[in-house]
Coordinates of C-alpha atoms and ligand atoms in Angstrom, one line a residue:
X1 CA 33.0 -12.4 -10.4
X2 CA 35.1 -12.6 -13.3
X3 CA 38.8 -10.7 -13.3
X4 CA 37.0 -9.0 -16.4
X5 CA 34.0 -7.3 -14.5
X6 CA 34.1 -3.7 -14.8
X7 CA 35.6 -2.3 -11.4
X8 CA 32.7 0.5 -11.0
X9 CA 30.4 -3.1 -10.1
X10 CA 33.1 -3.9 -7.0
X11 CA 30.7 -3.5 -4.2
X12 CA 27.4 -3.9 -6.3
X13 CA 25.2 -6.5 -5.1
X14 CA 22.1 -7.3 -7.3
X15 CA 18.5 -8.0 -6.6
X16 CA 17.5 -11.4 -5.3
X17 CA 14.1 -11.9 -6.7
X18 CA 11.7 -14.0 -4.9
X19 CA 11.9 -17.9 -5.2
X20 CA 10.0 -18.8 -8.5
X21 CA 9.8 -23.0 -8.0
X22 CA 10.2 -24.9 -10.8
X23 CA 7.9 -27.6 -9.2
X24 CA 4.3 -26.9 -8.7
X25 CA 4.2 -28.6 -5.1
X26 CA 4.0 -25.0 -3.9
X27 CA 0.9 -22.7 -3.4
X28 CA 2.9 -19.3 -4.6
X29 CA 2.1 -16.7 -1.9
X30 CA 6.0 -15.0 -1.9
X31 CA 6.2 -12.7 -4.8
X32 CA 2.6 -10.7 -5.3
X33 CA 1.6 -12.3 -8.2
X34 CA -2.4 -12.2 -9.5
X35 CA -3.5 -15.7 -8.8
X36 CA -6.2 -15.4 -12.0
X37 CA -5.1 -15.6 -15.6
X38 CA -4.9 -12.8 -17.7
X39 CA -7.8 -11.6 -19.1
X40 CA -9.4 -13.4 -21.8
X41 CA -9.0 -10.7 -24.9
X42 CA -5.6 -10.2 -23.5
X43 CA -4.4 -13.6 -24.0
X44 CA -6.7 -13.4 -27.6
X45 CA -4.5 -10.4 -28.5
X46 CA -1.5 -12.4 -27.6
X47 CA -1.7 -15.0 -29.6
X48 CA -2.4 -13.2 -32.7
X49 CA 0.3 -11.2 -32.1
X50 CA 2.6 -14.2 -32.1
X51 CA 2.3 -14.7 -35.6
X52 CA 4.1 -11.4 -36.5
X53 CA 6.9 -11.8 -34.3
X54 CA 9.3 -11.9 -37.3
X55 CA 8.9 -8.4 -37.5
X56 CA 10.1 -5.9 -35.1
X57 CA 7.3 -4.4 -33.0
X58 CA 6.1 -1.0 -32.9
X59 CA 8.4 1.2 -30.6
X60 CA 5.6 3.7 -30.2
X61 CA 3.4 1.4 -29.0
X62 CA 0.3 3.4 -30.6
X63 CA -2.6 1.0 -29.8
X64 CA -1.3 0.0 -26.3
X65 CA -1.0 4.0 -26.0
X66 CA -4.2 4.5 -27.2
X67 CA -5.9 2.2 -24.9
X68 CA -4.1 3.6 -21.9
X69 CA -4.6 6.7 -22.6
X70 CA -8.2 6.4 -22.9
X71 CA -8.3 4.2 -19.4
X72 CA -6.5 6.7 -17.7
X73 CA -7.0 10.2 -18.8
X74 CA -3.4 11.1 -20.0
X75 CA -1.8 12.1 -23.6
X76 CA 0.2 10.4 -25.9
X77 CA 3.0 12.2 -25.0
X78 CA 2.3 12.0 -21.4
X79 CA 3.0 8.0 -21.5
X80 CA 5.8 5.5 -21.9
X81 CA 5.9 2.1 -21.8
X82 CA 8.8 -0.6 -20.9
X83 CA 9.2 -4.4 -20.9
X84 CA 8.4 -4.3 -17.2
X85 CA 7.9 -1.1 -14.1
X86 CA 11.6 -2.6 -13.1
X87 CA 13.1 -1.4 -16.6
X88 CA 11.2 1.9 -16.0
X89 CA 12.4 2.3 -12.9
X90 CA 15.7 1.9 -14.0
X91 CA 15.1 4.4 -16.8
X92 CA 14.3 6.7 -14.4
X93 CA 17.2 6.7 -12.0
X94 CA 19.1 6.9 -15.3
X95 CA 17.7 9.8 -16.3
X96 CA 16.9 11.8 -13.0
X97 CA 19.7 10.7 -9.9
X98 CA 23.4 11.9 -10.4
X99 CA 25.9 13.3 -7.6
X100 CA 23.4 16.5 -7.4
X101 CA 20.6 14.2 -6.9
X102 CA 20.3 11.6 -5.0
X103 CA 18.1 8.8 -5.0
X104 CA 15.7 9.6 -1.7
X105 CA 13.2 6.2 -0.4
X106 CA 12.0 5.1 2.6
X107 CA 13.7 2.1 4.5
X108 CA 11.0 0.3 4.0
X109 CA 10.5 0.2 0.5
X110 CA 10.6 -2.0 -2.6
X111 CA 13.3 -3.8 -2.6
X112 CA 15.0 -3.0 -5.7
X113 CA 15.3 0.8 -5.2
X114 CA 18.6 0.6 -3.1
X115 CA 20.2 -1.8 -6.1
X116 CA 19.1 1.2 -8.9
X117 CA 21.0 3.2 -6.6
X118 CA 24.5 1.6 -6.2
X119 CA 24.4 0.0 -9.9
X120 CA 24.2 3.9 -10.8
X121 CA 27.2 4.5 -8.3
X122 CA 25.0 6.4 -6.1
X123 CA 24.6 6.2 -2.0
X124 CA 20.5 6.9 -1.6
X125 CA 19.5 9.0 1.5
X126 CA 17.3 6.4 3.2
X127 CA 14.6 7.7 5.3
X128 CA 12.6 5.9 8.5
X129 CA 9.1 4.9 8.3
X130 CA 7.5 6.3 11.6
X131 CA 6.3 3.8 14.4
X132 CA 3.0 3.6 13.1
X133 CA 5.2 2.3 9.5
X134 CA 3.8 5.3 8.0
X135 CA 5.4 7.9 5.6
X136 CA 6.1 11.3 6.8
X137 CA 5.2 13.6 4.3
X138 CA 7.4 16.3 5.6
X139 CA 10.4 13.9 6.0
X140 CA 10.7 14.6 1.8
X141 CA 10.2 17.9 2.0
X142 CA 13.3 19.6 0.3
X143 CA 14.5 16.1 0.3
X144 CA 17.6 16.8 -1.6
X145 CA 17.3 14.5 -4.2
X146 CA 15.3 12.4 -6.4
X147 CA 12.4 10.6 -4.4
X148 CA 11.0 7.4 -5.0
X149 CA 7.9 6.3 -2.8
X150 CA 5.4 3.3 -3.6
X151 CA 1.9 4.7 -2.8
X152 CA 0.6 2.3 -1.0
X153 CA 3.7 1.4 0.3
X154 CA 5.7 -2.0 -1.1
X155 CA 5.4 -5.0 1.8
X156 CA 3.4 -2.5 4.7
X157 CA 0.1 -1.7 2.1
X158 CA -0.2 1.6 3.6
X159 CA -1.1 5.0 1.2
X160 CA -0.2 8.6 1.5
X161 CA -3.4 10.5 0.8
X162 CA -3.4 12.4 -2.9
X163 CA -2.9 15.8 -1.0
X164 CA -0.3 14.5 1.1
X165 CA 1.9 13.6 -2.4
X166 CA 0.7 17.0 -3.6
X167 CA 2.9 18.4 -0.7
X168 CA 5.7 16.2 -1.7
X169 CA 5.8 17.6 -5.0
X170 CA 5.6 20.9 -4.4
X171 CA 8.2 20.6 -1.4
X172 CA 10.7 19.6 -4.1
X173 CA 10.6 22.0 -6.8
X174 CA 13.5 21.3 -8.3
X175 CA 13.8 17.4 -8.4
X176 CA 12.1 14.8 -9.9
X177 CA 9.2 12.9 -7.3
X178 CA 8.5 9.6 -8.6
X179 CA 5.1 7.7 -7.2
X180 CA 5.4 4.0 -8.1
X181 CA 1.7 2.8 -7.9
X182 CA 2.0 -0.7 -8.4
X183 CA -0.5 -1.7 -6.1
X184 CA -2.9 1.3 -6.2
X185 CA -5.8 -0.8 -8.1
X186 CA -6.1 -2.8 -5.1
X187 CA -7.7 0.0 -3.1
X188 CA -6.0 3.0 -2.6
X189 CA -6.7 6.7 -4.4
X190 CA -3.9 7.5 -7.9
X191 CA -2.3 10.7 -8.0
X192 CA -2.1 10.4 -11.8
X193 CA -4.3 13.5 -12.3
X194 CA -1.1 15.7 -10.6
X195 CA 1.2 14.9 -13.7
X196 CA -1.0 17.8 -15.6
X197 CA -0.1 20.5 -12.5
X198 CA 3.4 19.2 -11.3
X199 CA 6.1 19.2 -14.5
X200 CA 8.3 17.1 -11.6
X201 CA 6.2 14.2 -10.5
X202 CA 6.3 10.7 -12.6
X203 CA 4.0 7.9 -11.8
X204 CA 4.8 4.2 -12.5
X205 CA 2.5 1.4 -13.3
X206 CA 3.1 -2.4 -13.4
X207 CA 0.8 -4.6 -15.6
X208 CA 2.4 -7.8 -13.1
X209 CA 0.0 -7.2 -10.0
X210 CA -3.4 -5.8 -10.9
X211 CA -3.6 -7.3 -14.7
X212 CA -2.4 -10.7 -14.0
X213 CA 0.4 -10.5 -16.5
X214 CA 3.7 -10.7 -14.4
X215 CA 5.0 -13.5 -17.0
X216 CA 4.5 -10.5 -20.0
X217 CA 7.1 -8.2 -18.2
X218 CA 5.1 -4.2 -19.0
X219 CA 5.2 -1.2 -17.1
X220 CA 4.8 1.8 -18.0
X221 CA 5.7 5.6 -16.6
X222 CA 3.1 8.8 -17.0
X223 CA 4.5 12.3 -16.7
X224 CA 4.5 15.5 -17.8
X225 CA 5.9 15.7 -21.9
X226 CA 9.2 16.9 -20.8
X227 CA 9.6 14.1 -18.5
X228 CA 8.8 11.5 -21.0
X229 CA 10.7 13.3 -23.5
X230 CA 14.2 12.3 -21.6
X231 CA 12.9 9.0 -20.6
X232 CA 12.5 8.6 -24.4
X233 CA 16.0 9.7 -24.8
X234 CA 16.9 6.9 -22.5
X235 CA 14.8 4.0 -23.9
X236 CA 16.3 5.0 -27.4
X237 CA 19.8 4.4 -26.1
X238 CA 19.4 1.0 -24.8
X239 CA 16.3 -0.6 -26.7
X240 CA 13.9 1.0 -28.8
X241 CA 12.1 -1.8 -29.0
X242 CA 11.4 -2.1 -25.3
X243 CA 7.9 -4.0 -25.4
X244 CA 8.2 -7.5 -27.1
X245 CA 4.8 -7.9 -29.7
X246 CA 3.1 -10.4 -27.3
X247 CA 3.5 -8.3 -24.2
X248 CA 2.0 -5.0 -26.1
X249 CA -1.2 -6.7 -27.7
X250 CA -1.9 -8.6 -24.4
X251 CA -1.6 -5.0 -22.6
X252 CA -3.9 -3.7 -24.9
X253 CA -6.3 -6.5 -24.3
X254 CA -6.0 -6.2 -20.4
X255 CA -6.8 -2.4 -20.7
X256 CA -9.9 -2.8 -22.8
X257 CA -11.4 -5.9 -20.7
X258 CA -12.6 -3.3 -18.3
X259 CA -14.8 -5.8 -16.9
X260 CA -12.5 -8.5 -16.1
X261 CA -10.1 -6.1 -14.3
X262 CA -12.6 -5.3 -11.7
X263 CA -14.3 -8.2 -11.1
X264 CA -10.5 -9.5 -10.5
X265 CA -9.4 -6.4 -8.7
X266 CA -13.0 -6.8 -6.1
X267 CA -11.6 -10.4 -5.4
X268 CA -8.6 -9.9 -4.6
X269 CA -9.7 -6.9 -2.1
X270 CA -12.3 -9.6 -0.7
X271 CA -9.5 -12.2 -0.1
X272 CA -7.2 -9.5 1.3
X273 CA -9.8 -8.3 4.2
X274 CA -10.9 -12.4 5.0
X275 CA -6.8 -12.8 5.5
X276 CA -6.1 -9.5 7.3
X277 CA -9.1 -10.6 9.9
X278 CA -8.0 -14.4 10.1
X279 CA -4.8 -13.2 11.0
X280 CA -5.9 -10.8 13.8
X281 CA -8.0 -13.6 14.8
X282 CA -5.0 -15.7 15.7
X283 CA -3.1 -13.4 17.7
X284 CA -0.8 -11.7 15.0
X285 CA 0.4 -8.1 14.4
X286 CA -0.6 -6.9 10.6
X287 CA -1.7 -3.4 8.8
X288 CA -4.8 -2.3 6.6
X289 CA -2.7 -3.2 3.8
X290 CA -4.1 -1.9 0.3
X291 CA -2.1 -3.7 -1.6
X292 CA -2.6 -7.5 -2.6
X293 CA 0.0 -8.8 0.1
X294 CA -0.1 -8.4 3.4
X295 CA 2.5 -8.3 6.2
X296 CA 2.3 -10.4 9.4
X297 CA 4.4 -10.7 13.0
X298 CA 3.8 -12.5 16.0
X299 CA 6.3 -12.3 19.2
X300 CA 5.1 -16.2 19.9
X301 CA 7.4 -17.0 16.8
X302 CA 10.1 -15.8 14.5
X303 CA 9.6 -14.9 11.3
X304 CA 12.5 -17.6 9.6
X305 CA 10.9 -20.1 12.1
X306 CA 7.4 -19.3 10.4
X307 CA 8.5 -18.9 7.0
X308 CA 10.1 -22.7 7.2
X309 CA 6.9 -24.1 8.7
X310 CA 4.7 -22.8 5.8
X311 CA 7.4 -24.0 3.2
X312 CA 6.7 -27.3 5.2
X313 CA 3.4 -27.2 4.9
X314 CA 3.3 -27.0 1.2
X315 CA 3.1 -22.6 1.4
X316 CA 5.8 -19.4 0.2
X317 CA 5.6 -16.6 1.5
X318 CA 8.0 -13.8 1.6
X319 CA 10.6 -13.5 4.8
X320 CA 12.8 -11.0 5.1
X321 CA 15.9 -11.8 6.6
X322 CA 17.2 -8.0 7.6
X323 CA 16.6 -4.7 8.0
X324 CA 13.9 -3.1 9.6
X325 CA 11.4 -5.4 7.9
X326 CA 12.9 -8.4 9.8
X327 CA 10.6 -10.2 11.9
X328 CA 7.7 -9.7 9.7
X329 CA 6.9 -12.5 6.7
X330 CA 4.8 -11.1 3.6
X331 CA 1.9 -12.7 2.4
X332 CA 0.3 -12.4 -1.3
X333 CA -3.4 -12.8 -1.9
X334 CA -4.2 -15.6 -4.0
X335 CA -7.4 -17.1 -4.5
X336 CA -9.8 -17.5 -1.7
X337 CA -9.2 -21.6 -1.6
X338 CA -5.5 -20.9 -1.2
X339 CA -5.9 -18.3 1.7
X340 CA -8.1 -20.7 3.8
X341 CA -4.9 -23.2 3.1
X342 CA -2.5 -20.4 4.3
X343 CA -4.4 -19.7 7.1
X344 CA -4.9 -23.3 8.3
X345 CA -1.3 -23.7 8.2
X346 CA -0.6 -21.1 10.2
X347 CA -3.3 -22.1 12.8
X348 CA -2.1 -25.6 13.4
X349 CA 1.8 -24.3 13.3
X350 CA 0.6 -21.7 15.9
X351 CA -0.9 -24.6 18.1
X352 CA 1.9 -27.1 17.7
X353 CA 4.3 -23.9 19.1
X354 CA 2.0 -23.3 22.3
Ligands
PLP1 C1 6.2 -5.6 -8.6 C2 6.7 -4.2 -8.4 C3 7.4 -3.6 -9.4 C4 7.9 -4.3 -10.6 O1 7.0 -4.6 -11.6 P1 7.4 -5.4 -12.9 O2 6.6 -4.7 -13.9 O3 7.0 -6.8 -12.6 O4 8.8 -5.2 -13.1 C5 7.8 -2.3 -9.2 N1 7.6 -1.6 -8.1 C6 6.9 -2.2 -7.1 C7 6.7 -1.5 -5.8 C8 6.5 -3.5 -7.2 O5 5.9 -4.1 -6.2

């Protein structure tokens, strides 16, 4: 850190995202990416868009709107989109979390939550998953601040039901409830038709899991007009030109290849429940994950131990080296090829530690 680095970042520490090799000795299973290309019209789209990129793109986004808003039920002005869910994200603690209202997440959580918090100068109230690595509805009842949850939960996979969000919201009257549903195409029920009844619950989306476009950076946020409104103020005063040309026409593409998205999305939940039973089979601790990951523990080896074997074998995966996460590793759910790999390599790693 530079003498020059404003003092308000003195005790800031920033996100470490996942390893991204360089290499391609790897089979990538750390950082819940889609392991299929983008759709086809999305990368069509793409590439025609590249030939306008002298110009400036469209900070409205009206066709990418469009197309959303079509796909899933909402107005124009109930929409917003960002070069990625983590810029929206960050728009929203912006916007919503001061001294009055804290940021409010679970401990187990994604990951870059707790860094929103501090690079805003806030301290979150964390709250503790219950045994079963559930959430509590009730634990966020008059939470006090500005809650965050990812429904189904980031690295456990497990949902609250849309009822039990319903609660949530109306348990917090006068704060913001956002619902980050980055994985909720991989199996588990969207609360997106709430925004029309609750004027304080925002929903995120993420076109890097379920629409194989992680490398395109889009997200998006749907909410209630007033919400959006003062997220608009926000984009406006850093980038008005949030969504890069390429990004917004491949979105556009990915939304109307309705086709593609499910055949994709089906795989994906095929490969998950083949890896969720192959890991039971071997002995190890994991949940019903709905998500397209899926977290794994054995007391016959540590997690750090485990997660260097794999890399030895030719596999990432995530490991989490603290918290209450600790001795569990993350999978991601790649093709069906690669999990037979994965699970090989644990299998002969698990016999060689006998
Ligand atoms: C992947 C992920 C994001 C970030 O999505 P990007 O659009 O790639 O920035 C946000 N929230 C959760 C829970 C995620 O898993």
């Amino acid at each position: 850190m530079s003498r020059f680095f404003s003092v308000k970042f003195a005790d800031h520490v920033a996100y470490v995202p996942g390893e991204q090799p360089r290499e391609q000795k790897y089979i990538k299973l750390n950082t819940n990416e889609n392991p299929f290309p983008p759709s086809p019209l999305a990368q069509q789209l793409a590439c025609q868009a590249a030939g306008d990129l002298a110009l400036y793109p469209d900070p409205h986004c009206t066709e990418l709107t469009r197309a959303a808003c079509e796909k899933w039920g909402v107005a124009a002005n109930e929409i917003i989109f960002g070069n990625s869910s983590d810029v929206v994200l960050s728009w929203l603690f912006i916007a919503f979390c001061d001294h009055e209202h804290v940021p409010v997440f679970a401990d187990v959580t994604y990951g870059f939550y707790p860094v929103f918090a501090s690079f805003n100068g806030l301290t979150p109230k964390v709250i503790p998953l219950q045994k079963d690595l559930t959430i509590r509805p009730e634990d966020y009842y008059n939470a006090g601040g500005t809650v965050f949850i990812v429904n189904p939960n980031a690295d456990v996979g497990l949902a609250l039901t849309v009822q039990q969000v319903a609660d949530i919201v109306e348990h917090n009257p006068d704060n913001v409830v956002v619902i980050d549903e980055a994985y909720v195409d991989f199996g588990a029920e969207t609360v997106l038709p709430l925004i029309h009844k609750y004027p304080n619950l925002a929903v995120t989306r993420t076109f890097s899991k379920s629409y194989s476009m992680a490398g395109a950076r889009l997200g998006c946020v749907m909410a209630d007009e007033g919400l959006i409104g003062d997220l608009q103020v926000v984009k406006n005063s850093i980038n008005p030109y949030s969504v890069n040309r390429m990004s917004m026409a491949a979105g556009q593409g990915a939304l109307l290849d309705e086709e593609y998205f499910e055949a994709n999305r089906q795989k994906i939940m095929e490969n998950r429940a083949y890896t969720i039973q192959a890991l039971k089979d071997l002995g190890f601790a994991t949940t019903n994950s709905l998500g397209n990951f899926v977290p794994f523990k054995s007391d016959r080896i540590h997690s750090k131990e485990l997660f260097g074997k794999l890399k030895e074998e030719g596999i990432l995966v995530r490991f989490f080296s603290e918290g209450p996460w600790g001795d569990y590793n993350r999978v991601s759910i790649g093709s069906r090829e690669e999990m037979e790999t994965f699970i090989r390599a644990v299998q002969k790693i698990m016999e060689a530690s006998r």
